[in-house]
Each structure stands twice: as C-alpha cells, then as structure tokens.
C-alpha cells in the first residue's frame, strides 16, 4: 500500500488533486494520468489573488475528468481564523499561522469532493521537507481514514524524474502544458486571505535581507499613508462582530467583510515579519510573512480579552493557546486534542465581549482604549484617589504571608 | 510588631527611606521624624531623568540624617535587564516588565545601606493597591529578613491623615517642605532606563485615550524620522555584547552604553503600549508604557534565540519564561523559584550567540537577517533545491504514524 | 471593618458559627455571645463519626439562637468527590485532598444558612496557620461577598486570652461548657466520609513515627483480612455508577452507597500516607492521612481513563489536573479559574465509560483488567501476532524524522 | 539508503547486532550473514537473569565474528536510574520507565562497540509496533549519526518470510540454530535490574487477568513475609547513598548494591502494576510491570524532596519531570531537550539531602519519618502550640487579597 504508483493498471482509479494552476501541479496532473489515474482537480479560493477561470481552463485542457473551484473564503474566516483569533494563536512567539490554518480548511473540502466523486486517492503538490504535506495528510486521514494519499514529491519515480524546474519545464513542453510566461520569482510564496508567506530560493540564506518588492499584500511603511486610520472593533465571545472606521464611519459586520476590511487597513505595512521557525519535522526554516488583518485582530483581541477575562483563567488559557498553536502548526487541526483545546478556549471566551479602539499607522497597531459590558476592570477598586472598600492593611498581611518562605529560608 | 508606629518612643530607631524627592516621600520623611525615627534617605539612579542634587539638598533640608544617592544604572542593565532579555520576559503577552525588574534592583541597595547603617526599618512611598509595595517588600524580606517595613500608605494613622494631595500640600507648607511649582500631570509616572510607565488619574478610565503629550521617552511615530535606522546587534549567551549602527558605524559595547544607545534609536516611537493588566493583588489596572530599547532587544533576542536554540529546548524554555515573567511581575525576584528559573533560562542561552540585523522605523522594529557560528539552521537540509541526505520517503512514515490515533479513531 | 469585635454594641448582630461540638468552637460560641453576637450554630454531617444529637444539645445549652445540623453526605460525594475523581486530583503527587474538598462543601451550606437567617457574620474555629481558614473564607467571600468573617484564632483579643488548651478549659469551666472527659489525643484530626487527617502535637516532629493506634478508618495491613476483596467498578463520564463485589455479588449504585462501600472495602489498610506537604501560606507541615475509598477510586479511574481517552487529550488534561489540585488545596474551589478547569476536565471525561476489575489486599489496590464500549484500545493494531493495516515500514520514517534534529546536530 | 538489504554484495560490511541469545535475534544473526554482513553480537548485562556464557557460545556457534558481553549494571544504576529517581520519573502517572531508561544505556555501549569495530550498521530485534525500536534508534542516531540501522522486523524481505514463530522455528532447524526447549510463555517479557515488563500474547486482551505465576521478580503479597522490613534510606543531592535495614543493620552504600538490596526488600510484592499505556506511535498497549526497588525509591525520594525543596521550585520541577518522563518514554534520552531537562532537574536536587525511614510490607511502602540537615520544615513555624514570629493577623490580609477577584466579581 505504500507505493500506489505500481499497483493498479486495469481498475478505474480516481484521484482528487489539489490543483493550483501552477507548473508543479499541472505536471502532477499529467503524470497522474500517465500513471493510470483519472484526475479530478480541486482548487480552493481562500482569498489568494488568482485567475480561477484560467486555472479551470488549464485543468480541463490537461485532461482533468472534473474541475472543482470552490469559494471557501467565508468558512475560512469563520471556522478557522476566528478560533485562531480566540486563541491569540502565535507559533514560537511570532508566526500567526496563516498557512497552517488554511490547510485544514482546504483539505476538508477536498475530502468532501473525493468522497462525493468516489475518489480513493487524494494527491497534492506539497514538498517532502515541509509542513504542508503533514497538515494536508493528517487532515485527510482524520476525515477520510480509508483514503490513499499520493504525494509525488515523496515518490522516487517522480522526484528522481523531476529533479529541478528544468525537468518540469521540459515535461510541460512535451505534454503541451502551458508554461508561465513571467519569470519565476527567486522564492516561493503561499497566499490566502490571511497572509502571504515567502520562503525558499534566495531567502534560504538567513542573512540575506528580503528584497523591498517582495511584499504583495502590504505597502512598505515608508510608502504607506502619512495619516493613521482609526478603528473600533467590536467583539462578542472573542470574535469580531463589527469594525467601524471612526474617521469615515465605514462599517462592516459580516465575518468575511470584517476580515477583508482589516486587510485593507493593514496595508499600512502591518504584520510584516522575517523569522526563522522550527518545522514539525525538526528543521529550522526561514520564512517571511505579512499578515495585515490578523495582526490588527491579535492586538485588539489580546486587549479585550485581558479586559474581560479573569486573571487566573487567562493564565490557564494562555497555556492552552500555546498548545493550540503548536497543534495547528504541526497539522493536528482535526485531532482529539485540538478539538478538546478548541472547546476549552471557546469556553474561556464566553465573556469576551466589548469594543476596542485602535489606530493603524505605518506598520504598527496602537490600542487607544476599550470598553465592555462584561469588563472585570473596576475603576473604583483600582483608583489611587478612591479607597473604596479595599483595605490597604490587607496588603500587609498578603505580603508577609507571601514572604513566609523567604523569611523562613534566611533565618535558618 | 504589626504597628511600628506606636511602639518606640525612647530608643534610637533608624529608618532607611526610599526617597524620590517628590511630595509624597518628602512628607513621609518628615512624618517619620515626627514618629521618632532617624531617617536615612536613599535615592537610586536607575536612569530616570531627575536632578539628583536638588533631591539631595531637599532631603538634607528636611532633616535626613544621611543621604544616599546611588548610581545603579550599570547593575540595573547587567543584573536585571539582561536576564529579562534572555527570558524574552513579557507579562501577559504584552508588558515588558520595566518597573517590575527595577524594584529588586533598588531594594537590593536599600538593604545594603540599611544593614550598613544599622537601620532596622525600611520605608517606602508605594501605595497599598499596587504591585510595587509587594516587589519592594518581598525583596527586602528576602535579603534582610529581620527588617521591619514601614509602608505609610498602609498605616491608618498616615493614610487617614493624608486623604489626598491637598492634605499633603498643607502638611508640606506647615513643615516647610518645598512644593512642586509645576502643576502635577493628571496621571502618575514611573521612569527608569528601561521604560516609563503612566497610570492613574485620567488614565484610570480604560476608554479614554492617552494624550499625545504623555510620552517622554519616545517621539510619536508621526514625528519620528522619515528614514530608518539600521542596526546590527551581537549576542553572546543570549545577552547583547555589541550594537552597531550600520549606516553611520556608531558602535557600543558596554552594557550600559548598548542599552542607552538602543533607547536613543528607539526614539522612533518604538515600544509604546496601552494595556489593561492584572495586578498580583487581583485588580485589573490600565497602564501605558514606552520601552524603546527593550522592545528592540526583545525582537532581536527572539530572533537569534530561535536561530540557535534547539526546537524542543525552546518549547521548554518558553514555558519557563512565562513563569519567570509572572514571578518578576509579582515581586519574587529574590525567591528560590526565581533563582531556579533564572538558572535554567541562563543554561538555555549557552549557545545563543550571533548577530541580528534590523531596522527601526516609526515605531516598528524589522528583523532583516541573522547569522551565527552556533546556528542550528541547516541551509542544505531545508533547501527546496538540494535533497541532501534527507530522504523524503521518511516523511510518509512520519505522517502515517502521526495519524495512527486518527485513523484508528475513525475506523472504529 | 477589620475588627468586628469592637464595632457593634447596640445593633442585633447575627453570626453563623461553624460548630463542631468540640472544646474550641464551644468556647468560641460563648465568646461570640460575650462580644454581643447572636449565634446560629451550624454543624455539617459530611460523614464524620460523631454524635450529632449530643452536639445539638450542647449548642442549645450554650445559648445558640438556632442550631443547624445538616446532612451533606450526598452532595459531598456528588458535587465534590466526583469532580476530584474525574481529575485524578492529587496534591504534590501524594495527598488526595480529603479535607480540601470538604471545606467548600461545608461553606456552601453555611452561606445558605447565613443568608437565610440574615446573618452578616460567619465564624469558624480554624487556626491562623492552616489552610482551612483560607478554604472557608475564600468560599464564603465568593458566595457571599458582603459577609464579614470572624476568625477568633486570628483576633488578638481572642488568641491572647486563650493561649493554650488550659485557658480554654478554664473558660469552659467558668461558663459551664461541657469539657471532654476522654483525654485529648496528642494530635489533632479531621474526619469526613473521604478521609481522616492527623497532624500537630507529637506528629509535628517529622521524624517521629505515627503511633499504630492512630488510624481510625482503616485497619493495619497486618491485621487486615488475609484474603483479598475483588471489585468491579463501573464508570460513566468518569464517575463511578456501580460497584460490585465479584466474590459475594454485593452491589451498590447510588453515589453515597458506592463511596461508603469502597470505604468499607478499603479497610484493608488502603490509602494510608505519611507526608510533608506545602501549605498555601508557605509553611511545610506534616500530615498523616487515610483515604481508603478515594485511593481505590483513584487507581480505578486512572485505569479506565487511560483506556478510553486519547493520548494527547490525556496529556493536556493531566496538566489541568495538577492545576485543579493546587486550586482546590489552596481554597479556590469557588473561583473563575476552578470553574473553568472543572468544566474542561468534565469535558475530557465524556467518553470515560467502562468497567475496571480490581482486587484489594492489605493496603494495596491491584488493577486486574478493564473493558469499555468506548475503549480506544485496538487489540489488532497493537498485536504482535497480527500486522493489521499497520505498515511497519512507516515506523522507519517516523524514527528518521524524529532524529532529524539529532542527526543534524552531530553532523555539524 | 532506506533498504540496506539490497545494496551491498561485494564490500565487507559489519553489523553490530544487539543479541539476546533468544530465537529471534539468533535467526536475525543468521539472516544478516545470509544478507552478506559480518555480524558482531553484543549482549548487555543490565541485571536480567540470564546465562551469558550460554549466549556467548550460541553466538559463536552461529558465526558471529566477534561476541561482546558487557556488564552495564553499574552505569545503568548511576547514569540512568539515578536521574530517573531525581525526577520522580513516572509516565502517565503509573509507569516507572524500567524499559525506557534501559534502552539508551544499552544503545550507548552498542555504539561504542560499533565505532570501535568499524561497523557501519547496527541491528536489533525490536518489533515495528513498539517503543523500543524508537528508543534504540534515536539513541544510535544521536550518538553515531552516520550509522545505518537494520531493523529486520521492519524490512518486508524479513517480516514476510518470518510471519510467525513457526517460520522462525523452521529457519532455526534448517540453520542449526538451537531452539528453546522450554515452551514459550504465552506473553513476552523484558527484564533488567530495574524491572520486568510483561506484554503481548494472552495479555493483549485488556480484560483478561494476569496469571498468578507471571511475576518473576516479586512474590505475591499473599506469599510475602508476614513481618515488615524497615529501612532507612539516605539521600545526597536527590540520589540514594546508603540504605540500612534498621532491623538487622544490613547496610549498603554503593549504587549497585543499594539498588539490588532494594530489589531484594521489594520482593514483598512491591511495585506490581497492570496498566494500559499510550505508546509513542499512538497505540494503546497493555503492560504489566514489577519494579520493586524503583517503587521504594520513588516513595522515599518524593518524601525527602518535599521535605527539603522549596514549594514553588517543586511545582516547576514537577512540570519538568512530566516532560522528562515523556521524553524518556519516547526515546529521546540523548536529545538537546532531555539533556536540558536533566540539567534543570539535577539543579533542583542540590539540597535534597537527608534520611527517610520506611517500612515495606506485602506490596506496599510506608513512609514512617524523615530528617534532613537541609530541611525547609520549620517545626516552630508550623506548630499549633507555638506562635513564633508568625502573626496570624497577616493571614487575614492574605485571604482578603486573595479574595479580591471573587469579591469584585460578585459585587458588580
């Protein structure tokens, strides 16, 4: 069962291929046909900038039995980005998981299509060194345990034949696969509604600086507007339900519109990071990311959460969030433990309601103020000017008891 | 022993007072004398902008038996800021602990002075609702367990007499205490080399925005330079040993100079935050902070650390850092557990050597690249173009085994 | 407000006193009357061996305005012991929290009574060095925030008057308080359905061995039966729903009966421990405990849980359980974070159904076998004799990828 | 490189085989020769009950080029068991890791021998579903990254040929491999100085009870002596340095002697468990273990540790211990993170000195008392009879401040 390539010559075998329209997956499409598979292509619209109709025609031309192009943007925001917002999900203190949470979203629909079409095989063009292969396949195995996965970049017959881009180009020419006319950027990128990631190629040298023209989703802070935008973000149960531009009163209240609008505001250069991260398989890799809307949301959610959530609940939830981020990064979105952690995190958000005012300016998000009907902030209690029913003498005992271990230690 | 006020009339009693030169501690100085104490004032220079000679004369004038003004800036950087840098210390995901780590630094010298002068009493002007009283006193009890603490703002005789600023002003007039000529800002602030914090007064309303003229350490991003500064920061064992401005070749290599230079560069509006945080005593409070140099260092250290530290060591260390930050925030710098955690964190930093290139522009720090003789980044291993001795087939088994729980679950 | 003793002479003030019938709380009852309070006594039956009618008469004789004796055994099992079972709650790896979880149970009813009777004051006889004062009072403050607590052992007027047992005895004689006729054991104990704890007195020396006649709930293993008892325990959602003695077919299925029967079986010397523990207030104390039924349940629940719960869910839940145990030990049963953790733990128990067979013999519990309709144990998958659809080659890849960090490290 | 079987026909290739003398590894030895390898056998004495000379002759007879039989018992105790004792290492709350910590001990010497003999290959007889393959191979890869591992039970050519015991027996007959004369027990076992584990065969049914004659290292509690043994165990830095039988004054003070003596005392039926555990590869398996000496040590170390270690250090260390146990169970003894955790745990043990008195009786260990020059237990502080310099009023403030969050919550 480990080598699906050799085993089937006569039976009709369907493979559902995650197809991007690019050179790699176009070659894989043709190669799968060559191996005797009927190929159903599937392309998910999760907000990337792409001509889907061109891709459709290309797939049809290359002999796909059926072509699916699916708009998943709404469910991407609601089912995947929103839980990440609730969690303040950040991997290794910096990466906002824009690719990681897109994979289970894409895989879920791919499994639905494969099941509907009776395809026993699922295929993708992810490489053998990356995280995405894991995220795709763990999702597929969880949702469709009988499935067989064809990952050509891990099959010697494939990767020994296509050792580099030149081999793919030759194969494309031979099989009349349209070849990109613009020269390939000297790095690879992955784009969706939440972010664009850039890696590989010239970026593999961790010392070399990213070229200024790399970023597609945000402007350079230097070129971004010289006036700030000011927003009010309203949350209910830890997810945004409304965004209002307090300067021009623009307002959005559906999930997709909210997120898209935050991306638009985030064009002020918000959310650019250049990091080295640890892949699940144990390698360090260098990635550059821009996550404009997600970065605004992280700031705002952190603020409303701390304002409305009990201190000690927050500490426990903070630990669960770190775990959630690792699970999602590693591809375990559909796993008992990720279900469990998502449930616990959602539980913690029940009172995370309220509004956060913020400004966005040249790459930075500034929290300005917050208010909430469920606030646990007690202005009288904390006031320097009002004693309230707080007895300062109590603090003496509190400190003395907290010092018992120290006092005891030193006096021995 | 709980009421030091009533108990001693005839014996000579010395109290070492943490004296700021301001109205509160000036009144406390006189009040302590009134209560029969001989007062030794102690003012620590930890980088705040202050006329120490004016403070000295004021203390002398008010009858201090002895006046200590101590330059602690170097030890503040080396013994307190550096460990926080190693830890990536951040409280509740946002606060860089600029006040929290200053307190044990100040208290340590206060204890030394009290011991040297034979003072059995230590006094301070921290309020009864805040964290600083705890940080001061836990430090004192740990380092000088026999000490008796006089915290006037928790003593009914004091706080019932001085119910507000007006009472203090009247007392000041009566006892010829110089009164500030400039009107008090409608908030309180605490400044040191690492940061300035702003709270109370008009800031107590969590919804009201901070006034633009609040910040003293950084410029507004709008007013900050229109060209970036570019730095190279070199680390050894997780602490910075050199900073170089790569545009003008300015270079600093002593701890205090490095930190001061980062503050200067950070004037580009770096490190401003407006947060609600949870105090140790269980209240939420609103604080505004600016931590220019510390914010640059946090970005740079996170980067070099991930570059040079094993992935799984990093995960464990990340958990210890959260613990460290809580301990420091809560005032337990001098405690067995904080000693222990500091030791473990320092151990994790043994290979955290290398250089980080970054730019600073309008409130934001951008990592540009990094290099290290101890890097665990393996360019060949991760390369998309080089297979190296990595066998992509291994990933298939890795994924399949990681899916065992899911596969099993669904097939039941 | 800190000294309720001095403030009220003329108003009718009601205090609800947690009354045990013993010397201490009898003296407190009289003393409270002396201070001008009307006293309502409240004695909770949580399974301790006590003559409640004698206590009732004593309270009445001493002038209690009203006497409440409340049978809380059922709710103690269901609302407090069961969640602890679900959590595998153990403090510092050893203590099963028998006293800790009784306190919030007792306090809950005390608050109900105080509210019903319009008592503004609640009083108890817990000492000023222990955990119980904290557990009682945090519970009261959480459930009845306006309440005022009178803890005589922390009020100088009281503890300076009653410096030792002799003072209490004299006071008792003076006020016609019945004095215990049997000599007091040279230690103190706290008993309930779940356990008996022994501490203080001769046990304060951590080196001295506990006397053989100390234990009241279990027999010495040496004197316990020479034949084992064998039980089958059935769980649903992580709590026991039935226990069957498989030798004599005795069977119990209500919570209180199940727990009581396990205690009976546990008389085989099960659950005796002699430990030093860390109190919340930072002292180490020596405690001896016997928890027969609870120890059997802990063994059985651990077994059925691991059998039915996903591995990684279990790891997360294990961390939450440690937190839960600390919270309960420290008195935070009624707190946002304990509510939250209890919810998360209960969620993890949804599939913890099944039966565990075990034997009990001379102080030890032996798990013999288990079965469950929700088992995640897959006999075919794990079998050495059946390959099933598990491909052993996958393990090669799994291991190789898990070694990437090591391989990389050494080859540098 | 993934199939070492096919690739080498002409070169001299050496394989160092972990040889047990049993049927499986004897067949592997011959099979390796058949595949063209020169085989060096290596048999580690880690305290299992075995006739090593018989094994030596068998290996020689079967054509081993060289036979190593290595007494690793001392290093097993000092380098592997002792760190586990310091950690209180327990996997999933029950398993004391007796097999897990033996694997890196065995592998370390195997690597040394392979390097010395210039063997590029290392081979073992562990199955493809278990943990041991991982533990062996991760150890080998960490210590000898260039090594190639031959795991026949994961090589299709091997496992398809030897589908069951009958195939092995036939192969044995054909190649004159001595066949065990005693019938194989209907389960498999793994024995070393620390424990014996039993699994597979009839034990695979999680409901079936273990046969009474299964256990080889301990007596049934029913048959164990009717009088207890009493020991005093002395620790320095968290490891035992002396054990004394306080009844007969037997005393041991070298690591191996101490451990062996504890095993002897543990024959009273100590340390028998029957559990279901989660393997690293995601399967649940049923295992039965007896760990007599280790169970005594765990009890004693827990006791002396809590007696001498600061409360909060203990909490942090407890978390590290859970992590340590998982790492060791999963095979990561030689990994950066396990090195790191071991270092941190060892650091926590610096003051864990002292003596624990305990008795052992019919399967149970009872702690009787403890003493230590480094104790943090303060008898005066904790005493009910002595107030000391502890002011009970302080507890009032401590409790009130700890209730701030609750009070605030309810009053809103």
JSON list of N, CA and C in Angstrom, two decimals, chain C residues 82 86 235-241 301 345-346 348-354 374:
[
{"chain": "C", "resi": 82, "resn": "UNK", "atom": "N", "xyz": [-16.78, 13.52, 43.36]},
{"chain": "C", "resi": 82, "resn": "UNK", "atom": "CA", "xyz": [-16.80, 13.06, 41.95]},
{"chain": "C", "resi": 82, "resn": "UNK", "atom": "C", "xyz": [-15.92, 13.91, 41.03]},
{"chain": "C", "resi": 86, "resn": "UNK", "atom": "N", "xyz": [-12.77, 12.59, 38.78]},
{"chain": "C", "resi": 86, "resn": "UNK", "atom": "CA", "xyz": [-12.57, 12.86, 37.35]},
{"chain": "C", "resi": 86, "resn": "UNK", "atom": "C", "xyz": [-11.20, 13.46, 37.09]},
{"chain": "C", "resi": 235, "resn": "UNK", "atom": "N", "xyz": [-17.80, 2.90, 35.46]},
{"chain": "C", "resi": 235, "resn": "UNK", "atom": "CA", "xyz": [-17.75, 4.35, 35.33]},
{"chain": "C", "resi": 235, "resn": "UNK", "atom": "C", "xyz": [-18.61, 4.82, 34.17]},
{"chain": "C", "resi": 236, "resn": "UNK", "atom": "N", "xyz": [-19.21, 5.97, 34.34]},
{"chain": "C", "resi": 236, "resn": "UNK", "atom": "CA", "xyz": [-19.81, 6.69, 33.21]},
{"chain": "C", "resi": 236, "resn": "UNK", "atom": "C", "xyz": [-19.36, 8.14, 33.29]},
{"chain": "C", "resi": 237, "resn": "UNK", "atom": "N", "xyz": [-18.86, 8.65, 32.20]},
{"chain": "C", "resi": 237, "resn": "UNK", "atom": "CA", "xyz": [-18.33, 10.02, 32.17]},
{"chain": "C", "resi": 237, "resn": "UNK", "atom": "C", "xyz": [-17.37, 10.28, 33.31]},
{"chain": "C", "resi": 238, "resn": "UNK", "atom": "N", "xyz": [-16.57, 9.28, 33.60]},
{"chain": "C", "resi": 238, "resn": "UNK", "atom": "CA", "xyz": [-15.51, 9.46, 34.57]},
{"chain": "C", "resi": 238, "resn": "UNK", "atom": "C", "xyz": [-15.92, 9.38, 36.02]},
{"chain": "C", "resi": 239, "resn": "UNK", "atom": "N", "xyz": [-17.19, 9.09, 36.29]},
{"chain": "C", "resi": 239, "resn": "UNK", "atom": "CA", "xyz": [-17.58, 8.91, 37.70]},
{"chain": "C", "resi": 239, "resn": "UNK", "atom": "C", "xyz": [-18.16, 7.52, 37.88]},
{"chain": "C", "resi": 240, "resn": "UNK", "atom": "N", "xyz": [-17.95, 6.95, 39.06]},
{"chain": "C", "resi": 240, "resn": "UNK", "atom": "CA", "xyz": [-18.45, 5.60, 39.30]},
{"chain": "C", "resi": 240, "resn": "UNK", "atom": "C", "xyz": [-19.97, 5.58, 39.36]},
{"chain": "C", "resi": 241, "resn": "UNK", "atom": "N", "xyz": [-20.54, 4.60, 38.72]},
{"chain": "C", "resi": 241, "resn": "UNK", "atom": "CA", "xyz": [-22.00, 4.46, 38.78]},
{"chain": "C", "resi": 241, "resn": "UNK", "atom": "C", "xyz": [-22.42, 3.14, 39.41]},
{"chain": "C", "resi": 301, "resn": "UNK", "atom": "N", "xyz": [-9.99, 4.90, 38.42]},
{"chain": "C", "resi": 301, "resn": "UNK", "atom": "CA", "xyz": [-10.26, 5.94, 37.43]},
{"chain": "C", "resi": 301, "resn": "UNK", "atom": "C", "xyz": [-9.08, 6.18, 36.50]},
{"chain": "C", "resi": 345, "resn": "UNK", "atom": "N", "xyz": [-12.10, 19.75, 32.58]},
{"chain": "C", "resi": 345, "resn": "UNK", "atom": "CA", "xyz": [-11.88, 18.36, 32.98]},
{"chain": "C", "resi": 345, "resn": "UNK", "atom": "C", "xyz": [-13.13, 17.53, 32.72]},
{"chain": "C", "resi": 346, "resn": "UNK", "atom": "N", "xyz": [-14.28, 18.04, 33.07]},
{"chain": "C", "resi": 346, "resn": "UNK", "atom": "CA", "xyz": [-15.52, 17.29, 32.83]},
{"chain": "C", "resi": 346, "resn": "UNK", "atom": "C", "xyz": [-15.68, 16.99, 31.34]},
{"chain": "C", "resi": 348, "resn": "UNK", "atom": "N", "xyz": [-13.38, 16.45, 29.26]},
{"chain": "C", "resi": 348, "resn": "UNK", "atom": "CA", "xyz": [-12.46, 15.36, 28.89]},
{"chain": "C", "resi": 348, "resn": "UNK", "atom": "C", "xyz": [-13.00, 13.99, 29.27]},
{"chain": "C", "resi": 349, "resn": "UNK", "atom": "N", "xyz": [-14.01, 13.98, 30.13]},
{"chain": "C", "resi": 349, "resn": "UNK", "atom": "CA", "xyz": [-14.50, 12.71, 30.68]},
{"chain": "C", "resi": 349, "resn": "UNK", "atom": "C", "xyz": [-15.67, 12.13, 29.88]},
{"chain": "C", "resi": 350, "resn": "UNK", "atom": "N", "xyz": [-16.06, 12.79, 28.82]},
{"chain": "C", "resi": 350, "resn": "UNK", "atom": "CA", "xyz": [-17.27, 12.38, 28.13]},
{"chain": "C", "resi": 350, "resn": "UNK", "atom": "C", "xyz": [-17.27, 10.92, 27.69]},
{"chain": "C", "resi": 351, "resn": "UNK", "atom": "N", "xyz": [-16.10, 10.42, 27.33]},
{"chain": "C", "resi": 351, "resn": "UNK", "atom": "CA", "xyz": [-16.04, 9.01, 26.90]},
{"chain": "C", "resi": 351, "resn": "UNK", "atom": "C", "xyz": [-15.46, 8.08, 27.95]},
{"chain": "C", "resi": 352, "resn": "UNK", "atom": "N", "xyz": [-15.28, 8.56, 29.15]},
{"chain": "C", "resi": 352, "resn": "UNK", "atom": "CA", "xyz": [-14.64, 7.72, 30.17]},
{"chain": "C", "resi": 352, "resn": "UNK", "atom": "C", "xyz": [-15.69, 6.81, 30.78]},
{"chain": "C", "resi": 353, "resn": "UNK", "atom": "N", "xyz": [-16.09, 5.84, 30.00]},
{"chain": "C", "resi": 353, "resn": "UNK", "atom": "CA", "xyz": [-17.09, 4.84, 30.40]},
{"chain": "C", "resi": 353, "resn": "UNK", "atom": "C", "xyz": [-16.40, 3.47, 30.42]},
{"chain": "C", "resi": 354, "resn": "UNK", "atom": "N", "xyz": [-16.85, 2.61, 31.30]},
{"chain": "C", "resi": 354, "resn": "UNK", "atom": "CA", "xyz": [-16.33, 1.25, 31.27]},
{"chain": "C", "resi": 354, "resn": "UNK", "atom": "C", "xyz": [-16.22, 0.66, 32.65]},
{"chain": "C", "resi": 374, "resn": "UNK", "atom": "N", "xyz": [-16.27, 2.26, 24.92]},
{"chain": "C", "resi": 374, "resn": "UNK", "atom": "CA", "xyz": [-15.66, 3.44, 24.30]},
{"chain": "C", "resi": 374, "resn": "UNK", "atom": "C", "xyz": [-14.14, 3.33, 24.29]}
]
